[in-house]
Short mmCIF file of C-alpha atoms in Angstrom, two decimals:
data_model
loop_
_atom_site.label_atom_id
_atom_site.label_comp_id
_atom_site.label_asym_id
_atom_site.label_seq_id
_atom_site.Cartn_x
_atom_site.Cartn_y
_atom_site.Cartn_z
CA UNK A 1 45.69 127.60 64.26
CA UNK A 2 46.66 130.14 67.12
CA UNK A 3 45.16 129.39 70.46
CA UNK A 4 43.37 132.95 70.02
CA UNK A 5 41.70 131.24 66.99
CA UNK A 6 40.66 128.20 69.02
CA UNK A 7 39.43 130.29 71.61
CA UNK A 8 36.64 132.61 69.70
CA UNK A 9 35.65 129.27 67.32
CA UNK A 10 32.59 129.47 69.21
CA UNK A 11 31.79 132.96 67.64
CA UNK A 12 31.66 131.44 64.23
CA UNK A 13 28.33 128.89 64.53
CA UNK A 14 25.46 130.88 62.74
CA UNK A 15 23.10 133.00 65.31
CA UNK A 16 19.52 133.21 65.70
CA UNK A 17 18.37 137.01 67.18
CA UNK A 18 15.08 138.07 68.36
CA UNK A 19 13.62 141.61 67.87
CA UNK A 20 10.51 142.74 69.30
CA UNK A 21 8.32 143.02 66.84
CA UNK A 22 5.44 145.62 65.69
CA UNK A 23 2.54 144.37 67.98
CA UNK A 24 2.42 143.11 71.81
CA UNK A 25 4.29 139.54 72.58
CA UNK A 26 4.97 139.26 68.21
CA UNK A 27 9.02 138.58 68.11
CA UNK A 28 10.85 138.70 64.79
CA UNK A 29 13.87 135.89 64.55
CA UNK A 30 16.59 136.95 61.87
CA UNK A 31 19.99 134.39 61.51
CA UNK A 32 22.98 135.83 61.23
CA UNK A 33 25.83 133.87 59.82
CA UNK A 34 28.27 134.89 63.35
CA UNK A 35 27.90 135.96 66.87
CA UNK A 36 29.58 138.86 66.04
CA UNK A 37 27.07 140.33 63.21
CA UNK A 38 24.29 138.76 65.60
CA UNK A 39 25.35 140.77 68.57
CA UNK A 40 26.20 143.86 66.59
CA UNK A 41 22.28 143.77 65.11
CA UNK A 42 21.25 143.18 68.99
CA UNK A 43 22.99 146.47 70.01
CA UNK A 44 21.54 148.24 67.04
CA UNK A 45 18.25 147.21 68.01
CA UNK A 46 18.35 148.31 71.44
CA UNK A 47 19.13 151.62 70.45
CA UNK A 48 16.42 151.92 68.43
CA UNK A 49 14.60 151.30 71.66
CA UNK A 50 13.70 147.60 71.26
CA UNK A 51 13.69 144.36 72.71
CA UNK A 52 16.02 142.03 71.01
CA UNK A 53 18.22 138.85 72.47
CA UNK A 54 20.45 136.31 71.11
CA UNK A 55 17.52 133.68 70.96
CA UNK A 56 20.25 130.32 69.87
CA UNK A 57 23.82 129.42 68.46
CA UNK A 58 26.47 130.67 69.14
CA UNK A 59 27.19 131.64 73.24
CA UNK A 60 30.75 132.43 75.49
CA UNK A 61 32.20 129.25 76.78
CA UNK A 62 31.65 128.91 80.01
CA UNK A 63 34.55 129.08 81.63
CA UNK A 64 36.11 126.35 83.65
#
């Protein structure tokens, strides 16, 4: 394993999203099998005008 593979492991755990949903304080949770599908549905959502947030799994290492 290359130390670039080691260092985006972390984007692999499956990841929970939140999207505002249809009526006042309602959020919809979808998984997503990556951080990188997770985040990309995040982005689409916001453009789209909505509230949405990586809600659990997967998150950046914090650095040292």
């Amino acid at each position: 394993m290359h130390d670039s593979d080691h260092h985006d492991e972390w984007k692999q755990q499956e990841t929970v999203i939140a999207i505002e949903g249809k009526n006042p304080g309602e959020w919809d949770y979808i998984t997503y099998p990556n951080w990188d599908e997770a985040i990309e549905a995040v982005h689409v959502a916001r453009s789209q005008g909505k509230a949405a947030v990586i809600y659990s799994g997967a998150s950046p290492p914090v650095p040292p």
